[in-house]
mmCIF file of C-alpha atoms in Angstrom:
data_model
loop_
_atom_site.group_PDB
_atom_site.id
_atom_site.type_symbol
_atom_site.label_atom_id
_atom_site.label_comp_id
_atom_site.label_asym_id
_atom_site.label_seq_id
_atom_site.Cartn_x
_atom_site.Cartn_y
_atom_site.Cartn_z
ATOM 1 C CA LYS A 1338 5.379 16.166 96.362
ATOM 2 C CA ASN A 1339 4.817 15.598 100.064
ATOM 3 C CA GLU A 1340 1.912 13.384 101.080
ATOM 4 C CA VAL A 1341 1.081 15.992 103.853
ATOM 5 C CA GLU A 1342 1.363 19.563 102.979
ATOM 6 C CA GLN A 1343 0.948 22.495 105.508
ATOM 7 C CA SER A 1344 0.428 26.119 104.963
ATOM 8 C CA PRO A 1345 1.398 28.736 105.542
ATOM 9 C CA GLN A 1346 4.999 27.774 106.462
ATOM 10 C CA ASN A 1347 5.469 30.572 108.968
ATOM 11 C CA LEU A 1348 2.783 32.608 110.572
ATOM 12 C CA THR A 1349 2.996 35.847 112.831
ATOM 13 C CA ALA A 1350 0.037 37.040 114.535
ATOM 14 C CA GLN A 1351 -0.951 39.813 117.077
ATOM 15 C CA GLU A 1352 -2.249 38.731 120.421
ATOM 16 C CA GLY A 1353 -6.029 38.234 120.280
ATOM 17 C CA GLU A 1354 -6.248 37.482 116.444
ATOM 18 C CA PHE A 1355 -8.076 34.495 115.029
ATOM 19 C CA ILE A 1356 -5.603 32.088 113.362
ATOM 20 C CA THR A 1357 -6.107 29.488 110.878
ATOM 21 C CA ILE A 1358 -3.459 26.758 110.030
ATOM 22 C CA ASN A 1359 -4.165 24.430 107.061
ATOM 23 C CA CYS A 1360 -3.269 20.936 106.193
ATOM 24 C CA SER A 1361 -3.834 18.940 103.008
ATOM 25 C CA TYR A 1362 -3.079 15.245 102.244
ATOM 26 C CA SER A 1363 -2.927 13.301 99.003
ATOM 27 C CA VAL A 1364 -3.381 9.884 100.394
ATOM 28 C CA GLY A 1365 -6.316 7.822 102.030
ATOM 29 C CA ILE A 1366 -6.272 8.400 105.733
ATOM 30 C CA SER A 1367 -7.941 6.710 108.856
ATOM 31 C CA ALA A 1368 -7.285 9.542 111.077
ATOM 32 C CA LEU A 1369 -5.388 12.812 111.349
ATOM 33 C CA HIS A 1370 -3.455 14.422 114.199
ATOM 34 C CA TRP A 1371 -2.834 18.077 115.145
ATOM 35 C CA LEU A 1372 0.319 18.219 117.104
ATOM 36 C CA GLN A 1373 2.008 21.204 119.005
ATOM 37 C CA GLN A 1374 5.782 21.327 119.650
ATOM 38 C CA HIS A 1375 7.299 23.818 121.801
ATOM 39 C CA PRO A 1376 10.972 24.752 121.844
ATOM 40 C CA GLY A 1377 12.845 22.142 123.714
ATOM 41 C CA GLY A 1378 11.161 19.312 121.625
ATOM 42 C CA GLY A 1379 8.173 17.834 123.604
ATOM 43 C CA ILE A 1380 5.163 17.221 121.462
ATOM 44 C CA VAL A 1381 1.737 17.284 122.612
ATOM 45 C CA SER A 1382 -1.221 15.894 120.685
ATOM 46 C CA LEU A 1383 -3.939 18.369 120.387
ATOM 47 C CA PHE A 1384 -6.522 16.621 118.307
ATOM 48 C CA MET A 1385 -7.074 13.209 116.613
ATOM 49 C CA LEU A 1386 -9.889 13.426 113.892
ATOM 50 C CA SER A 1387 -11.460 11.132 111.438
ATOM 51 C CA SER A 1388 -14.449 13.218 110.632
ATOM 52 C CA GLY A 1389 -16.140 16.545 111.340
ATOM 53 C CA LYS A 1390 -15.073 18.958 114.088
ATOM 54 C CA LYS A 1391 -13.507 18.905 117.512
ATOM 55 C CA LYS A 1392 -13.222 21.921 120.085
ATOM 56 C CA HIS A 1393 -11.067 22.057 123.056
ATOM 57 C CA GLY A 1394 -10.800 25.441 124.888
ATOM 58 C CA ARG A 1395 -9.700 28.169 122.210
ATOM 59 C CA LEU A 1396 -8.809 25.548 119.701
ATOM 60 C CA ILE A 1397 -10.908 24.071 117.028
ATOM 61 C CA ALA A 1398 -10.016 21.404 114.480
ATOM 62 C CA THR A 1399 -12.007 20.457 111.444
ATOM 63 C CA ILE A 1400 -11.626 17.830 108.691
ATOM 64 C CA ASN A 1401 -13.094 17.332 105.194
ATOM 65 C CA ILE A 1402 -12.367 13.780 104.185
ATOM 66 C CA GLN A 1403 -13.810 14.297 100.677
ATOM 67 C CA GLU A 1404 -11.532 17.330 100.035
ATOM 68 C CA LYS A 1405 -8.633 15.860 102.037
ATOM 69 C CA HIS A 1406 -8.148 18.917 104.157
ATOM 70 C CA SER A 1407 -8.061 19.921 107.778
ATOM 71 C CA SER A 1408 -7.726 23.159 109.443
ATOM 72 C CA LEU A 1409 -6.805 24.076 113.031
ATOM 73 C CA HIS A 1410 -8.197 27.347 114.349
ATOM 74 C CA ILE A 1411 -6.888 29.255 117.248
ATOM 75 C CA THR A 1412 -9.365 31.823 118.709
ATOM 76 C CA ALA A 1413 -8.136 34.806 120.779
ATOM 77 C CA SER A 1414 -4.538 33.876 120.325
ATOM 78 C CA HIS A 1415 -2.108 34.376 123.089
ATOM 79 C CA PRO A 1416 1.782 34.500 123.091
ATOM 80 C CA ARG A 1417 1.708 31.138 124.906
ATOM 81 C CA ASP A 1418 0.312 29.602 121.673
ATOM 82 C CA SER A 1419 3.746 30.344 120.017
ATOM 83 C CA ALA A 1420 4.820 26.782 118.778
ATOM 84 C CA VAL A 1421 5.171 24.745 115.894
ATOM 85 C CA TYR A 1422 2.041 23.034 114.772
ATOM 86 C CA ILE A 1423 2.372 19.796 112.943
ATOM 87 C CA CYS A 1424 -0.170 17.945 111.059
ATOM 88 C CA ALA A 1425 0.114 14.145 110.844
ATOM 89 C CA VAL A 1426 -2.051 11.417 109.302
ATOM 90 C CA TYR A 1427 -2.497 7.656 109.698
ATOM 91 C CA THR A 1428 -2.679 6.597 106.083
ATOM 92 C CA GLY A 1429 -5.202 3.789 105.203
ATOM 93 C CA ALA A 1430 -5.085 0.851 107.436
ATOM 94 C CA ASN A 1431 -1.494 1.413 108.473
ATOM 95 C CA SER A 1432 -0.709 2.690 111.894
ATOM 96 C CA LYS A 1433 2.330 4.714 111.008
ATOM 97 C CA LEU A 1434 2.088 8.390 111.194
ATOM 98 C CA THR A 1435 3.163 10.650 108.178
ATOM 99 C CA PHE A 1436 3.939 14.160 109.072
ATOM 100 C CA GLY A 1437 3.674 17.570 107.558
ATOM 101 C CA LYS A 1438 6.731 19.837 107.869
ATOM 102 C CA GLY A 1439 5.002 21.926 110.484
ATOM 103 C CA ILE A 1440 4.272 25.550 110.727
ATOM 104 C CA THR A 1441 5.913 27.953 113.208
ATOM 105 C CA LEU A 1442 3.479 30.263 114.826
ATOM 106 C CA SER A 1443 4.690 33.515 116.612
ATOM 107 C CA VAL A 1444 1.927 35.477 118.613
ATOM 108 C CA ARG A 1445 3.206 38.938 119.320
ATOM 109 C CA PRO A 1446 1.890 40.534 122.559
ATOM 110 C CA LYS B 1099 -1.303 8.784 135.386
ATOM 111 C CA ALA B 1100 2.347 9.111 134.302
ATOM 112 C CA GLY B 1101 3.008 10.227 130.602
ATOM 113 C CA VAL B 1102 5.457 8.650 128.322
ATOM 114 C CA THR B 1103 8.903 8.584 129.642
ATOM 115 C CA GLN B 1104 12.109 8.615 127.523
ATOM 116 C CA THR B 1105 15.565 8.164 128.824
ATOM 117 C CA PRO B 1106 18.104 9.635 128.611
ATOM 118 C CA ARG B 1107 17.090 13.120 127.710
ATOM 119 C CA TYR B 1108 20.304 13.993 126.142
ATOM 120 C CA LEU B 1109 23.270 12.022 124.927
ATOM 121 C CA ILE B 1110 26.455 12.627 123.250
ATOM 122 C CA LYS B 1111 28.219 9.811 121.343
ATOM 123 C CA THR B 1112 31.261 9.492 118.989
ATOM 124 C CA ARG B 1113 31.032 8.271 115.439
ATOM 125 C CA GLY B 1114 31.113 4.367 115.272
ATOM 126 C CA GLN B 1115 29.684 3.796 118.732
ATOM 127 C CA GLN B 1116 26.287 2.365 119.341
ATOM 128 C CA VAL B 1117 23.337 3.702 121.428
ATOM 129 C CA THR B 1118 20.218 2.407 123.062
ATOM 130 C CA LEU B 1119 17.314 4.605 123.887
ATOM 131 C CA SER B 1120 14.476 3.697 126.187
ATOM 132 C CA CYS B 1121 10.755 4.472 126.131
ATOM 133 C CA SER B 1122 8.254 3.665 128.883
ATOM 134 C CA PRO B 1123 4.628 3.953 127.534
ATOM 135 C CA ILE B 1124 1.657 5.196 129.553
ATOM 136 C CA SER B 1125 0.344 2.314 131.675
ATOM 137 C CA GLY B 1126 -1.918 0.099 129.645
ATOM 138 C CA HIS B 1127 -0.728 1.336 126.366
ATOM 139 C CA ARG B 1128 0.397 -1.437 124.150
ATOM 140 C CA SER B 1129 1.462 0.253 120.944
ATOM 141 C CA VAL B 1130 4.865 2.221 120.903
ATOM 142 C CA SER B 1131 6.197 3.959 117.881
ATOM 143 C CA TRP B 1132 9.416 5.784 117.397
ATOM 144 C CA TYR B 1133 10.319 8.860 115.454
ATOM 145 C CA GLN B 1134 13.350 10.709 114.381
ATOM 146 C CA GLN B 1135 13.327 14.451 113.948
ATOM 147 C CA THR B 1136 15.889 16.503 112.123
ATOM 148 C CA PRO B 1137 15.926 20.018 110.910
ATOM 149 C CA GLY B 1138 16.181 18.953 107.264
ATOM 150 C CA GLN B 1139 13.821 15.928 107.158
ATOM 151 C CA GLY B 1140 11.253 16.805 109.889
ATOM 152 C CA LEU B 1141 9.530 13.920 111.781
ATOM 153 C CA GLN B 1142 9.926 10.604 110.079
ATOM 154 C CA PHE B 1143 8.666 7.276 111.252
ATOM 155 C CA LEU B 1144 11.113 4.613 112.427
ATOM 156 C CA PHE B 1145 9.101 1.759 113.756
ATOM 157 C CA GLU B 1146 6.043 0.574 115.465
ATOM 158 C CA TYR B 1147 5.810 -2.222 118.114
ATOM 159 C CA PHE B 1148 2.545 -3.852 119.476
ATOM 160 C CA SER B 1149 2.561 -6.853 121.741
ATOM 161 C CA GLU B 1150 6.246 -7.276 121.443
ATOM 162 C CA THR B 1151 6.233 -7.480 117.705
ATOM 163 C CA GLN B 1152 7.472 -4.988 115.157
ATOM 164 C CA ARG B 1153 4.331 -4.157 113.056
ATOM 165 C CA ASN B 1154 5.768 -1.337 110.822
ATOM 166 C CA LYS B 1155 9.248 -0.266 109.931
ATOM 167 C CA GLY B 1156 10.144 3.114 108.331
ATOM 168 C CA ASN B 1157 12.743 3.638 105.566
ATOM 169 C CA PHE B 1158 15.863 3.567 107.693
ATOM 170 C CA PRO B 1159 18.919 1.431 107.295
ATOM 171 C CA GLY B 1160 19.388 -1.876 109.454
ATOM 172 C CA ARG B 1161 21.591 0.056 111.741
ATOM 173 C CA PHE B 1162 18.391 1.097 113.536
ATOM 174 C CA SER B 1163 16.511 -1.626 115.527
ATOM 175 C CA GLY B 1164 14.192 -1.891 118.256
ATOM 176 C CA ARG B 1165 12.523 -4.153 120.546
ATOM 177 C CA GLN B 1166 9.408 -4.179 123.056
ATOM 178 C CA PHE B 1167 9.186 -6.036 126.183
ATOM 179 C CA SER B 1168 6.311 -7.769 127.822
ATOM 180 C CA ASN B 1169 5.611 -4.819 129.824
ATOM 181 C CA SER B 1170 5.343 -2.653 126.775
ATOM 182 C CA ARG B 1171 8.514 -0.668 127.452
ATOM 183 C CA SER B 1172 10.519 -0.415 124.335
ATOM 184 C CA GLU B 1173 14.097 0.188 123.376
ATOM 185 C CA MET B 1174 15.664 1.428 120.144
ATOM 186 C CA ASN B 1175 19.152 0.727 119.364
ATOM 187 C CA VAL B 1176 21.335 2.522 116.656
ATOM 188 C CA SER B 1177 24.821 0.836 115.851
ATOM 189 C CA THR B 1178 27.843 2.298 114.196
ATOM 190 C CA LEU B 1179 26.556 5.805 114.741
ATOM 191 C CA GLU B 1180 27.161 8.356 112.010
ATOM 192 C CA LEU B 1181 27.154 12.285 112.333
ATOM 193 C CA GLY B 1182 23.764 12.306 110.311
ATOM 194 C CA ASP B 1183 22.135 10.221 113.204
ATOM 195 C CA SER B 1184 22.203 13.325 115.336
ATOM 196 C CA ALA B 1185 18.519 14.100 116.007
ATOM 197 C CA LEU B 1186 15.683 14.219 118.423
ATOM 198 C CA TYR B 1187 14.138 10.728 118.942
ATOM 199 C CA LEU B 1188 10.639 10.619 119.909
ATOM 200 C CA CYS B 1189 8.469 7.842 121.034
ATOM 201 C CA ALA B 1190 4.664 7.829 121.247
ATOM 202 C CA SER B 1191 2.265 5.355 122.787
ATOM 203 C CA SER B 1192 -1.297 4.594 122.164
ATOM 204 C CA LEU B 1193 -3.773 2.342 123.600
ATOM 205 C CA ALA B 1194 -4.371 0.575 120.369
ATOM 206 C CA ARG B 1195 -2.644 0.563 116.964
ATOM 207 C CA GLY B 1196 -3.591 3.759 115.120
ATOM 208 C CA GLY B 1197 -5.156 5.495 118.151
ATOM 209 C CA ASP B 1198 -4.587 8.645 119.858
ATOM 210 C CA ALA B 1199 -0.743 9.114 120.205
ATOM 211 C CA PHE B 1200 0.965 10.459 123.250
ATOM 212 C CA PHE B 1201 4.467 11.422 122.905
ATOM 213 C CA GLY B 1202 7.414 11.462 125.264
ATOM 214 C CA GLN B 1203 9.879 14.503 125.680
ATOM 215 C CA GLY B 1204 12.396 12.847 123.488
ATOM 216 C CA THR B 1205 16.116 11.946 123.422
ATOM 217 C CA ARG B 1206 18.435 14.404 121.984
ATOM 218 C CA LEU B 1207 21.192 12.434 120.419
ATOM 219 C CA THR B 1208 24.500 14.316 119.325
ATOM 220 C CA VAL B 1209 27.039 12.382 117.412
ATOM 221 C CA VAL B 1210 30.505 14.003 117.297
#
């Protein structure tokens, strides 16, 4: 079993829909990253969370440390949100990132 | 402020050769980590450098090595290349260990 699991594996949405992507982890963590990767490879860090909730524009990330679960929400989705979304965790006192397999999101116009 | 710069962006090498990839972190960032991304395995941690010292190493063979210079720039080297080393190699820098990570665009290595 992977230490970081993401669901669903693939997701298709219509423009304007509210989207939720989930991440569960099975180890103790010090922080969790949500990353976005567009075709071509470049990765952008959207959020780093260790507790609570963060918001940036149309994106909201939440984390529940007790339940070992995090969600990334996209409000008013747009085709430019189409990308792979990857959850990654810093495990314990370690500063190495462990990654989920990522979710491919397609937003149709 | 310039982002994380990786060079080269693309590379084609032959089996058995060696390769060196470079990563220039964001100015002031002292932690540099390297990752390998393949379609089958996803993103995997290679190693982390901080203040010119390797602090963490992932589960990769000894053919994979790296170093960090006094200006925090880092290089990784892969010797005796194998077809399975074909991948996107990403580096990320952060101000401190375990901090917010900023990724470069990656170097896409193809081994033929």
